[in-house]
mmCIF file of C-alpha atoms in Angstrom:
data_model
loop_
_atom_site.group_PDB
_atom_site.id
_atom_site.type_symbol
_atom_site.label_atom_id
_atom_site.label_comp_id
_atom_site.label_asym_id
_atom_site.label_seq_id
_atom_site.Cartn_x
_atom_site.Cartn_y
_atom_site.Cartn_z
ATOM 1 C CA UNK I 1 0.000 0.000 0.000
ATOM 2 C CA UNK I 2 1.157 3.551 -0.673
ATOM 3 C CA UNK I 3 2.869 5.386 2.168
ATOM 4 C CA UNK I 4 0.516 7.697 4.074
ATOM 5 C CA UNK I 5 0.992 11.440 4.146
ATOM 6 C CA UNK I 6 2.916 12.886 7.093
ATOM 7 C CA UNK I 7 -0.151 14.108 8.995
ATOM 8 C CA UNK I 8 -3.634 12.688 8.808
ATOM 9 C CA UNK I 9 -6.147 15.470 8.083
ATOM 10 C CA UNK I 10 -8.623 16.240 10.851
ATOM 11 C CA UNK I 11 -12.368 16.662 10.370
ATOM 12 C CA UNK I 12 -11.811 20.431 10.316
ATOM 13 C CA UNK I 13 -9.112 19.961 7.669
ATOM 14 C CA UNK I 14 -11.500 17.888 5.578
ATOM 15 C CA UNK I 15 -14.124 20.637 5.662
ATOM 16 C CA UNK I 16 -11.517 23.278 4.828
ATOM 17 C CA UNK I 17 -10.223 21.446 1.771
ATOM 18 C CA UNK I 18 -13.701 20.458 0.631
ATOM 19 C CA UNK I 19 -14.625 24.157 0.569
ATOM 20 C CA UNK I 20 -11.728 24.618 -1.837
ATOM 21 C CA UNK I 21 -13.034 21.771 -3.985
ATOM 22 C CA UNK I 22 -16.493 23.365 -4.010
ATOM 23 C CA UNK I 23 -14.954 26.654 -5.145
ATOM 24 C CA UNK I 24 -13.310 24.755 -8.007
ATOM 25 C CA UNK I 25 -16.630 23.156 -8.944
ATOM 26 C CA UNK I 26 -18.303 26.559 -9.193
ATOM 27 C CA UNK I 27 -15.892 27.490 -11.975
ATOM 28 C CA UNK I 28 -17.610 24.923 -14.186
ATOM 29 C CA UNK I 29 -21.235 25.776 -13.417
ATOM 30 C CA UNK I 30 -23.243 26.397 -16.561
ATOM 31 C CA UNK I 31 -20.645 24.853 -18.874
ATOM 32 C CA UNK I 32 -20.737 21.113 -18.276
ATOM 33 C CA UNK I 33 -24.147 19.963 -19.519
ATOM 34 C CA UNK I 34 -25.227 17.230 -19.507
ATOM 35 C CA UNK I 35 -22.526 16.458 -16.948
ATOM 36 C CA UNK I 36 -22.428 17.919 -13.424
ATOM 37 C CA UNK I 37 -20.046 20.655 -12.256
ATOM 38 C CA UNK I 38 -17.418 18.938 -10.107
ATOM 39 C CA UNK I 39 -14.289 20.238 -8.386
ATOM 40 C CA UNK I 40 -11.266 18.538 -6.862
ATOM 41 C CA UNK I 41 -8.165 19.482 -4.899
ATOM 42 C CA UNK I 42 -5.148 17.317 -4.065
ATOM 43 C CA UNK I 43 -3.701 17.855 -0.585
ATOM 44 C CA UNK I 44 -0.340 16.668 0.671
ATOM 45 C CA UNK I 45 1.405 17.550 3.915
ATOM 46 C CA UNK I 46 -1.266 20.090 4.797
ATOM 47 C CA UNK I 47 -1.244 22.090 1.578
ATOM 48 C CA UNK I 48 -2.936 22.017 -1.815
ATOM 49 C CA UNK I 49 -0.587 20.745 -4.505
ATOM 50 C CA UNK I 50 -3.090 20.692 -7.407
ATOM 51 C CA UNK I 51 -6.596 21.818 -8.351
ATOM 52 C CA UNK I 52 -9.008 20.868 -11.105
ATOM 53 C CA UNK I 53 -12.617 21.118 -12.211
ATOM 54 C CA UNK I 54 -14.791 19.750 -14.963
ATOM 55 C CA UNK I 55 -15.032 22.579 -17.478
ATOM 56 C CA UNK I 56 -17.045 21.058 -20.333
ATOM 57 C CA UNK I 57 -18.614 17.798 -21.469
ATOM 58 C CA UNK I 58 -16.036 15.705 -23.272
ATOM 59 C CA UNK I 59 -13.196 17.361 -21.387
ATOM 60 C CA UNK I 60 -11.270 15.947 -18.416
ATOM 61 C CA UNK I 61 -13.259 15.262 -15.286
ATOM 62 C CA UNK I 62 -12.299 17.158 -12.150
ATOM 63 C CA UNK I 63 -10.273 14.313 -10.684
ATOM 64 C CA UNK I 64 -8.206 13.689 -13.799
ATOM 65 C CA UNK I 65 -7.706 17.412 -14.397
ATOM 66 C CA UNK I 66 -6.493 17.815 -10.836
ATOM 67 C CA UNK I 67 -4.143 14.833 -10.969
ATOM 68 C CA UNK I 68 -2.754 15.940 -14.331
ATOM 69 C CA UNK I 69 -1.896 19.318 -12.809
ATOM 70 C CA UNK I 70 -0.015 17.769 -9.886
ATOM 71 C CA UNK I 71 3.804 17.657 -9.767
ATOM 72 C CA UNK I 72 5.380 14.275 -10.428
ATOM 73 C CA UNK I 73 4.621 11.714 -7.670
ATOM 74 C CA UNK I 74 2.816 14.382 -5.589
ATOM 75 C CA UNK I 75 -0.363 12.291 -5.574
ATOM 76 C CA UNK I 76 1.315 9.220 -4.089
ATOM 77 C CA UNK I 77 0.066 8.947 -0.516
ATOM 78 C CA UNK I 78 -1.929 12.189 -0.783
ATOM 79 C CA UNK I 79 -5.616 12.945 -0.154
ATOM 80 C CA UNK I 80 -7.937 13.862 -3.010
ATOM 81 C CA UNK I 81 -10.993 15.954 -2.164
ATOM 82 C CA UNK I 82 -13.794 15.792 -4.725
ATOM 83 C CA UNK I 83 -17.332 17.184 -4.626
ATOM 84 C CA UNK I 84 -18.974 14.110 -6.205
ATOM 85 C CA UNK I 85 -18.231 10.392 -6.143
ATOM 86 C CA UNK I 86 -15.596 9.546 -8.797
ATOM 87 C CA UNK I 87 -16.966 7.727 -11.823
ATOM 88 C CA UNK I 88 -15.990 4.104 -12.430
ATOM 89 C CA UNK I 89 -17.252 3.671 -15.984
ATOM 90 C CA UNK I 90 -15.823 4.887 -19.278
ATOM 91 C CA UNK I 91 -17.690 7.510 -21.261
ATOM 92 C CA UNK I 92 -16.099 10.162 -23.436
ATOM 93 C CA UNK I 93 -13.191 10.012 -20.981
ATOM 94 C CA UNK I 94 -11.775 7.133 -18.944
ATOM 95 C CA UNK I 95 -12.952 6.176 -15.444
ATOM 96 C CA UNK I 96 -11.735 8.550 -12.769
ATOM 97 C CA UNK I 97 -11.196 5.634 -10.401
ATOM 98 C CA UNK I 98 -8.481 4.289 -12.712
ATOM 99 C CA UNK I 99 -6.686 7.640 -12.746
ATOM 100 C CA UNK I 100 -6.875 7.864 -8.958
ATOM 101 C CA UNK I 101 -5.435 4.378 -8.477
ATOM 102 C CA UNK I 102 -2.723 4.916 -11.069
ATOM 103 C CA UNK I 103 -1.636 8.131 -9.342
ATOM 104 C CA UNK I 104 -1.239 6.380 -5.996
ATOM 105 C CA UNK I 105 -3.744 8.465 -4.006
ATOM 106 C CA UNK I 106 -4.165 6.881 -0.565
ATOM 107 C CA UNK I 107 -7.346 8.663 0.592
ATOM 108 C CA UNK I 108 -10.380 10.083 -1.197
ATOM 109 C CA UNK I 109 -12.829 12.429 0.511
ATOM 110 C CA UNK I 110 -16.088 12.969 -1.359
ATOM 111 C CA UNK I 111 -18.931 15.326 -0.552
ATOM 112 C CA UNK I 112 -21.726 13.132 -1.864
ATOM 113 C CA UNK I 113 -22.672 10.017 -3.809
ATOM 114 C CA UNK I 114 -23.501 10.117 -7.497
ATOM 115 C CA UNK I 115 -27.225 9.536 -8.084
ATOM 116 C CA UNK I 116 -26.698 8.362 -11.641
ATOM 117 C CA UNK I 117 -27.665 4.653 -11.475
ATOM 118 C CA UNK I 118 -24.669 3.784 -13.667
ATOM 119 C CA UNK I 119 -22.286 5.239 -11.093
ATOM 120 C CA UNK I 120 -23.997 5.337 -7.696
ATOM 121 C CA UNK I 121 -21.737 3.756 -5.101
ATOM 122 C CA UNK I 122 -19.596 1.934 -7.648
ATOM 123 C CA UNK I 123 -16.734 4.384 -7.624
ATOM 124 C CA UNK I 124 -16.429 4.151 -3.853
ATOM 125 C CA UNK I 125 -16.544 0.348 -4.012
ATOM 126 C CA UNK I 126 -13.767 0.226 -6.631
ATOM 127 C CA UNK I 127 -11.527 2.492 -4.580
ATOM 128 C CA UNK I 128 -12.124 0.659 -1.315
ATOM 129 C CA UNK I 129 -11.563 -2.662 -3.044
ATOM 130 C CA UNK I 130 -8.139 -1.422 -4.118
ATOM 131 C CA UNK I 131 -7.211 -0.372 -0.596
ATOM 132 C CA UNK I 132 -7.919 3.354 -0.870
ATOM 133 C CA UNK I 133 -9.496 4.919 2.200
ATOM 134 C CA UNK I 134 -12.776 6.648 1.329
ATOM 135 C CA UNK I 135 -14.698 9.194 3.405
ATOM 136 C CA UNK I 136 -18.146 10.378 2.321
ATOM 137 C CA UNK I 137 -20.498 13.194 3.256
ATOM 138 C CA UNK I 138 -18.100 16.077 3.978
ATOM 139 C CA UNK I 139 -20.095 19.296 3.286
ATOM 140 C CA UNK I 140 -22.778 17.163 1.693
ATOM 141 C CA UNK I 141 -25.497 19.837 1.865
ATOM 142 C CA UNK I 142 -23.383 22.459 0.102
ATOM 143 C CA UNK I 143 -22.396 20.032 -2.633
ATOM 144 C CA UNK I 144 -25.910 18.734 -3.182
ATOM 145 C CA UNK I 145 -27.260 22.279 -3.446
ATOM 146 C CA UNK I 146 -24.839 22.891 -6.308
ATOM 147 C CA UNK I 147 -25.600 19.501 -7.849
ATOM 148 C CA UNK I 148 -29.395 19.854 -7.549
ATOM 149 C CA UNK I 149 -29.857 20.580 -11.284
ATOM 150 C CA UNK I 150 -27.821 17.500 -12.239
ATOM 151 C CA UNK I 151 -29.664 15.291 -9.775
ATOM 152 C CA UNK I 152 -33.024 16.600 -11.002
ATOM 153 C CA UNK I 153 -32.068 15.801 -14.595
ATOM 154 C CA UNK I 154 -30.735 12.332 -13.738
ATOM 155 C CA UNK I 155 -33.805 11.409 -11.721
ATOM 156 C CA UNK I 156 -36.561 12.961 -13.869
ATOM 157 C CA UNK I 157 -35.087 13.916 -17.237
ATOM 158 C CA UNK I 158 -36.158 17.507 -16.532
ATOM 159 C CA UNK I 159 -34.136 20.612 -15.690
ATOM 160 C CA UNK I 160 -34.055 22.410 -12.365
ATOM 161 C CA UNK I 161 -36.102 25.609 -12.811
ATOM 162 C CA UNK I 162 -35.139 28.872 -11.149
ATOM 163 C CA UNK I 163 -37.555 31.772 -11.510
ATOM 164 C CA UNK I 164 -35.939 35.200 -11.131
ATOM 165 C CA UNK I 165 -38.102 38.293 -10.829
ATOM 166 C CA UNK I 166 -37.280 41.900 -9.896
ATOM 167 C CA UNK I 167 -40.068 43.884 -8.276
ATOM 168 C CA UNK I 168 -40.897 46.988 -6.263
ATOM 169 C CA UNK I 169 -41.944 46.985 -2.624
ATOM 170 C CA UNK I 170 -45.568 46.812 -3.705
ATOM 171 C CA UNK I 171 -45.012 43.818 -5.986
ATOM 172 C CA UNK I 172 -44.731 45.515 -9.381
ATOM 173 C CA UNK I 173 -42.386 44.586 -12.237
ATOM 174 C CA UNK I 174 -43.267 47.618 -14.383
ATOM 175 C CA UNK I 175 -44.882 50.995 -13.776
ATOM 176 C CA UNK I 176 -48.259 52.183 -15.084
ATOM 177 C CA UNK I 177 -46.674 53.054 -18.455
ATOM 178 C CA UNK I 178 -44.959 49.664 -18.769
ATOM 179 C CA UNK I 179 -41.431 50.911 -17.964
ATOM 180 C CA UNK I 180 -39.316 48.315 -16.138
ATOM 181 C CA UNK I 181 -35.684 49.433 -16.623
ATOM 182 C CA UNK I 182 -34.279 49.505 -14.093
ATOM 183 C CA UNK I 183 -36.251 48.532 -10.996
ATOM 184 C CA UNK I 184 -33.193 47.148 -9.230
ATOM 185 C CA UNK I 185 -29.705 48.624 -8.954
ATOM 186 C CA UNK I 186 -26.372 47.632 -10.515
ATOM 187 C CA UNK I 187 -25.371 45.257 -7.714
ATOM 188 C CA UNK I 188 -28.535 43.200 -8.139
ATOM 189 C CA UNK I 189 -28.118 43.187 -11.905
ATOM 190 C CA UNK I 190 -24.553 41.933 -11.495
ATOM 191 C CA UNK I 191 -25.874 39.040 -9.428
ATOM 192 C CA UNK I 192 -28.417 38.240 -12.141
ATOM 193 C CA UNK I 193 -25.544 38.135 -14.641
ATOM 194 C CA UNK I 194 -23.851 35.575 -12.376
ATOM 195 C CA UNK I 195 -27.072 33.568 -12.277
ATOM 196 C CA UNK I 196 -27.129 33.510 -16.078
ATOM 197 C CA UNK I 197 -23.581 32.163 -16.085
ATOM 198 C CA UNK I 198 -24.654 29.230 -13.922
ATOM 199 C CA UNK I 199 -27.701 28.368 -16.064
ATOM 200 C CA UNK I 200 -27.738 26.299 -19.238
ATOM 201 C CA UNK I 201 -30.681 28.164 -20.737
ATOM 202 C CA UNK I 202 -32.417 31.468 -19.909
ATOM 203 C CA UNK I 203 -36.043 31.705 -21.010
ATOM 204 C CA UNK I 204 -38.638 34.464 -21.148
ATOM 205 C CA UNK I 205 -42.025 35.165 -22.638
ATOM 206 C CA UNK I 206 -42.564 36.997 -25.906
ATOM 207 C CA UNK I 207 -43.877 40.058 -24.051
ATOM 208 C CA UNK I 208 -40.527 40.538 -22.316
ATOM 209 C CA UNK I 209 -38.662 40.500 -25.636
ATOM 210 C CA UNK I 210 -41.133 42.893 -27.237
ATOM 211 C CA UNK I 211 -40.961 45.302 -24.294
ATOM 212 C CA UNK I 212 -37.253 45.211 -23.391
ATOM 213 C CA UNK I 213 -35.409 43.603 -26.361
ATOM 214 C CA UNK I 214 -32.960 41.902 -23.934
ATOM 215 C CA UNK I 215 -29.827 39.922 -24.768
ATOM 216 C CA UNK I 216 -30.309 37.221 -22.100
ATOM 217 C CA UNK I 217 -26.723 36.010 -22.634
ATOM 218 C CA UNK I 218 -23.822 35.871 -20.239
ATOM 219 C CA UNK I 219 -21.598 38.897 -20.090
ATOM 220 C CA UNK I 220 -17.967 39.491 -19.237
ATOM 221 C CA UNK I 221 -14.860 37.385 -19.291
ATOM 222 C CA UNK I 222 -13.372 35.016 -21.786
ATOM 223 C CA UNK I 223 -15.864 33.328 -24.077
ATOM 224 C CA UNK I 224 -18.570 35.924 -23.469
ATOM 225 C CA UNK I 225 -22.014 34.579 -24.228
ATOM 226 C CA UNK I 226 -20.919 30.942 -24.467
ATOM 227 C CA UNK I 227 -22.092 28.270 -23.985
ATOM 228 C CA UNK I 228 -25.376 29.488 -22.505
ATOM 229 C CA UNK I 229 -28.574 29.316 -24.527
ATOM 230 C CA UNK I 230 -31.610 31.602 -24.543
ATOM 231 C CA UNK I 231 -35.195 30.709 -25.326
ATOM 232 C CA UNK I 232 -38.241 32.857 -25.938
ATOM 233 C CA UNK I 233 -41.794 31.491 -25.757
ATOM 234 C CA UNK I 234 -43.808 32.861 -28.673
ATOM 235 C CA UNK I 235 -46.917 30.838 -29.468
ATOM 236 C CA UNK I 236 -48.178 33.206 -32.179
ATOM 237 C CA UNK I 237 -44.933 34.355 -33.840
ATOM 238 C CA UNK I 238 -44.947 37.944 -32.586
ATOM 239 C CA UNK I 239 -41.159 38.405 -32.276
ATOM 240 C CA UNK I 240 -39.655 40.022 -35.415
ATOM 241 C CA UNK I 241 -36.322 38.775 -36.813
ATOM 242 C CA UNK I 242 -34.858 42.217 -36.038
ATOM 243 C CA UNK I 243 -34.995 41.509 -32.280
ATOM 244 C CA UNK I 244 -31.656 41.479 -30.494
ATOM 245 C CA UNK I 245 -31.792 37.727 -29.859
ATOM 246 C CA UNK I 246 -31.583 37.238 -33.640
ATOM 247 C CA UNK I 247 -29.439 40.201 -34.708
ATOM 248 C CA UNK I 248 -26.595 40.340 -32.141
ATOM 249 C CA UNK I 249 -24.387 37.822 -33.920
ATOM 250 C CA UNK I 250 -25.267 35.004 -31.506
ATOM 251 C CA UNK I 251 -28.499 33.769 -33.032
ATOM 252 C CA UNK I 252 -27.149 30.197 -32.883
ATOM 253 C CA UNK I 253 -27.681 30.447 -29.128
ATOM 254 C CA UNK I 254 -31.361 31.315 -29.598
ATOM 255 C CA UNK I 255 -34.294 28.914 -29.398
ATOM 256 C CA UNK I 256 -37.852 29.992 -30.120
ATOM 257 C CA UNK I 257 -40.554 27.782 -28.651
ATOM 258 C CA UNK I 258 -43.694 28.246 -30.727
ATOM 259 C CA UNK I 259 -46.896 26.483 -31.751
ATOM 260 C CA UNK I 260 -49.135 25.649 -34.655
ATOM 261 C CA UNK I 261 -50.501 29.212 -34.425
ATOM 262 C CA UNK I 262 -47.226 30.670 -35.682
ATOM 263 C CA UNK I 263 -47.058 31.439 -39.428
ATOM 264 C CA UNK I 264 -44.522 29.308 -41.296
ATOM 265 C CA UNK I 265 -43.113 32.490 -42.844
ATOM 266 C CA UNK I 266 -42.100 33.756 -39.402
ATOM 267 C CA UNK I 267 -40.428 30.450 -38.510
ATOM 268 C CA UNK I 268 -38.445 30.654 -41.759
ATOM 269 C CA UNK I 269 -37.302 34.171 -40.809
ATOM 270 C CA UNK I 270 -36.078 33.014 -37.389
ATOM 271 C CA UNK I 271 -34.210 30.095 -38.891
ATOM 272 C CA UNK I 272 -32.726 32.251 -41.646
ATOM 273 C CA UNK I 273 -31.269 34.440 -38.896
ATOM 274 C CA UNK I 274 -29.547 31.347 -37.470
ATOM 275 C CA UNK I 275 -31.902 30.517 -34.599
ATOM 276 C CA UNK I 276 -33.632 27.240 -33.848
ATOM 277 C CA UNK I 277 -37.412 26.937 -33.597
ATOM 278 C CA UNK I 278 -39.278 24.130 -31.872
ATOM 279 C CA UNK I 279 -43.005 23.460 -32.027
ATOM 280 C CA UNK I 280 -44.771 22.714 -28.760
ATOM 281 C CA UNK I 281 -48.400 21.872 -27.998
ATOM 282 C CA UNK I 282 -50.647 24.538 -26.570
ATOM 283 C CA UNK I 283 -51.726 24.463 -22.960
ATOM 284 C CA UNK I 284 -55.307 23.489 -22.241
ATOM 285 C CA UNK I 285 -57.718 26.434 -22.478
ATOM 286 C CA UNK I 286 -57.945 28.356 -19.212
ATOM 287 C CA UNK I 287 -60.284 31.207 -18.362
ATOM 288 C CA UNK I 288 -57.496 32.964 -16.442
ATOM 289 C CA UNK I 289 -55.314 33.385 -19.565
ATOM 290 C CA UNK I 290 -55.692 36.289 -21.950
ATOM 291 C CA UNK I 291 -54.609 34.282 -24.976
ATOM 292 C CA UNK I 292 -53.051 31.005 -26.134
ATOM 293 C CA UNK I 293 -50.101 29.729 -24.133
ATOM 294 C CA UNK I 294 -47.564 26.971 -24.633
ATOM 295 C CA UNK I 295 -47.580 23.752 -22.648
ATOM 296 C CA UNK I 296 -44.859 24.469 -20.067
ATOM 297 C CA UNK I 297 -44.352 20.835 -19.133
ATOM 298 C CA UNK I 298 -43.661 20.076 -22.784
ATOM 299 C CA UNK I 299 -41.160 22.945 -22.811
ATOM 300 C CA UNK I 300 -39.307 21.512 -19.816
ATOM 301 C CA UNK I 301 -39.264 18.069 -21.419
ATOM 302 C CA UNK I 302 -37.693 19.611 -24.518
ATOM 303 C CA UNK I 303 -35.090 21.335 -22.335
ATOM 304 C CA UNK I 304 -34.323 18.031 -20.631
ATOM 305 C CA UNK I 305 -33.962 16.203 -23.934
ATOM 306 C CA UNK I 306 -31.480 18.881 -25.013
ATOM 307 C CA UNK I 307 -29.388 18.106 -21.929
ATOM 308 C CA UNK I 308 -30.160 21.348 -20.100
ATOM 309 C CA UNK I 309 -29.689 20.822 -16.368
ATOM 310 C CA UNK I 310 -30.591 24.298 -15.117
ATOM 311 C CA UNK I 311 -33.203 26.573 -16.688
ATOM 312 C CA UNK I 312 -33.478 30.192 -15.524
ATOM 313 C CA UNK I 313 -36.729 32.034 -16.198
ATOM 314 C CA UNK I 314 -36.655 35.837 -16.149
ATOM 315 C CA UNK I 315 -40.376 36.470 -16.733
ATOM 316 C CA UNK I 316 -42.577 38.227 -17.595
ATOM 317 C CA UNK I 317 -45.654 38.210 -15.453
ATOM 318 C CA UNK I 318 -47.739 35.765 -17.520
ATOM 319 C CA UNK I 319 -44.968 33.178 -17.733
ATOM 320 C CA UNK I 320 -43.963 33.609 -14.089
ATOM 321 C CA UNK I 321 -47.572 33.258 -12.955
ATOM 322 C CA UNK I 322 -48.100 30.125 -15.028
ATOM 323 C CA UNK I 323 -44.911 28.454 -13.773
ATOM 324 C CA UNK I 324 -45.903 29.128 -10.174
ATOM 325 C CA UNK I 325 -49.509 28.061 -10.723
ATOM 326 C CA UNK I 326 -48.423 24.745 -12.253
ATOM 327 C CA UNK I 327 -45.881 23.987 -9.528
ATOM 328 C CA UNK I 328 -42.937 24.004 -11.939
ATOM 329 C CA UNK I 329 -40.626 26.336 -9.997
ATOM 330 C CA UNK I 330 -37.853 24.701 -7.980
ATOM 331 C CA UNK I 331 -36.417 27.963 -6.645
ATOM 332 C CA UNK I 332 -37.783 31.509 -6.679
ATOM 333 C CA UNK I 333 -35.244 34.336 -6.529
ATOM 334 C CA UNK I 334 -37.147 37.545 -5.865
ATOM 335 C CA UNK I 335 -35.170 40.803 -6.017
ATOM 336 C CA UNK I 336 -37.043 43.530 -4.147
ATOM 337 C CA UNK I 337 -36.149 47.194 -4.722
ATOM 338 C CA UNK I 338 -36.962 49.899 -2.131
ATOM 339 C CA UNK I 339 -39.467 51.828 -4.244
ATOM 340 C CA UNK I 340 -43.225 51.834 -4.778
ATOM 341 C CA UNK I 341 -44.835 51.942 -8.227
ATOM 342 C CA UNK I 342 -48.441 52.325 -7.178
ATOM 343 C CA UNK I 343 -51.684 52.010 -9.110
ATOM 344 C CA UNK I 344 -51.819 50.680 -12.648
ATOM 345 C CA UNK I 345 -48.453 48.921 -12.387
ATOM 346 C CA UNK I 346 -47.879 45.377 -13.634
ATOM 347 C CA UNK I 347 -47.870 42.845 -10.795
ATOM 348 C CA UNK I 348 -45.227 40.132 -10.497
ATOM 349 C CA UNK I 349 -47.758 37.295 -10.400
ATOM 350 C CA UNK I 350 -50.753 39.313 -11.495
ATOM 351 C CA UNK I 351 -51.580 37.316 -14.607
ATOM 352 C CA UNK I 352 -53.428 34.576 -12.706
ATOM 353 C CA UNK I 353 -55.786 35.079 -9.741
ATOM 354 C CA UNK I 354 -55.113 32.854 -6.730
ATOM 355 C CA UNK I 355 -57.476 32.101 -3.853
ATOM 356 C CA UNK I 356 -56.038 32.594 -0.367
ATOM 357 C CA UNK I 357 -56.763 29.021 0.679
ATOM 358 C CA UNK I 358 -55.013 27.420 -2.298
ATOM 359 C CA UNK I 359 -52.438 30.100 -3.179
ATOM 360 C CA UNK I 360 -48.902 28.888 -3.971
ATOM 361 C CA UNK I 361 -46.767 29.208 -0.864
ATOM 362 C CA UNK I 362 -43.008 29.362 -0.460
ATOM 363 C CA UNK I 363 -40.451 28.829 2.274
ATOM 364 C CA UNK I 364 -37.574 31.257 2.721
ATOM 365 C CA UNK I 365 -34.081 29.826 2.205
ATOM 366 C CA UNK I 366 -32.059 33.016 2.538
ATOM 367 C CA UNK I 367 -32.194 36.797 2.311
ATOM 368 C CA UNK I 368 -29.217 38.660 0.852
ATOM 369 C CA UNK I 369 -28.579 42.330 0.234
ATOM 370 C CA UNK I 370 -27.224 43.621 -3.088
ATOM 371 C CA UNK I 371 -26.672 47.339 -2.831
ATOM 372 C CA UNK I 372 -30.013 48.888 -1.928
ATOM 373 C CA UNK I 373 -31.947 45.802 -3.019
ATOM 374 C CA UNK I 374 -32.909 42.618 -1.201
ATOM 375 C CA UNK I 375 -32.908 39.151 -2.733
ATOM 376 C CA UNK I 376 -35.231 36.548 -1.253
ATOM 377 C CA UNK I 377 -34.365 32.949 -2.137
ATOM 378 C CA UNK I 378 -37.416 30.755 -1.742
ATOM 379 C CA UNK I 379 -38.533 27.205 -2.471
ATOM 380 C CA UNK I 380 -42.063 25.836 -2.748
ATOM 381 C CA UNK I 381 -43.494 25.048 0.674
ATOM 382 C CA UNK I 382 -43.927 21.300 1.019
ATOM 383 C CA UNK I 383 -47.328 21.576 2.606
ATOM 384 C CA UNK I 384 -48.857 23.937 0.076
ATOM 385 C CA UNK I 385 -51.978 22.636 -1.715
ATOM 386 C CA UNK I 386 -51.124 20.946 -4.992
ATOM 387 C CA UNK I 387 -47.369 20.809 -4.321
ATOM 388 C CA UNK I 388 -45.469 18.313 -6.454
#
């Protein structure tokens, strides 16, 4: 068996180094679909000697990237911290367990078990069978929060849905004249840009594109705009091909979800601009809707089939209301600005009336301040009527 490192890490050491591995994993968020974001650090004699993360599907996994970055023989007898159980089967790259054993790592500390049935528990069994010490569950909650979109996709074939809305103190997303730029300040908008970076696809309703002509893409840094996708829901073909999502040079990152109500000539215009268009069924008629709407469950199935793990919705009110009403929101991020917009303004969830007894209810995860604005992170309350 390989010689152990000079000092066995304590439980506090394990948590410290796992935080470093989690920081590595965050560097890959939004770029690994359909794989999960995973980070790893190699520790020897009380210091990190190598780091690695999974950056893109088809590229090295976090463990192999980390080991490849290590100095010669540095892994022998060292501890490898990884945010997800190492894989033991070959895909586009070789099994991580083989790389770990070949490098001579004596101890592996993992945050959580892989829920993919092809991998679950097998990597740990391979390592233990070869004499490697394995510890599980270090900072499990933090890791599983980051891996929630991957786990959702593995278990259901659907993406994890985050709904982001920015509103005034009195629950408005636009004033009486329809103006909505900008309700929140620059710090909140910077956080939204970070949320876009972590998502595989950002989607909005046609009304948002018509009103604001947004980009919806990631901004800043190397590879700006890539590899995130954007999707607009347009059942009737109202969005012209001159919209920014078609004309900004990144139309290949645009998907239009439409229906049989859309003229074929409009679909040809979108595709000629370089965008993709997918046809979805219409939702069942509903007296609360002002017009035809797309089947949102069919949309999420299409996202899942495309390998999207995390879908970020940025409104508007009709789409946000429908997602909440149908129980399709996994996390609600509500940015609240310290201003009041008063009568005639557009309400955040004002497109659908809810009764008090059966209204969608949420539980607060956290409250964070961004400049003058407050972000409330919420999840559906488990005991709310109709919760799924």
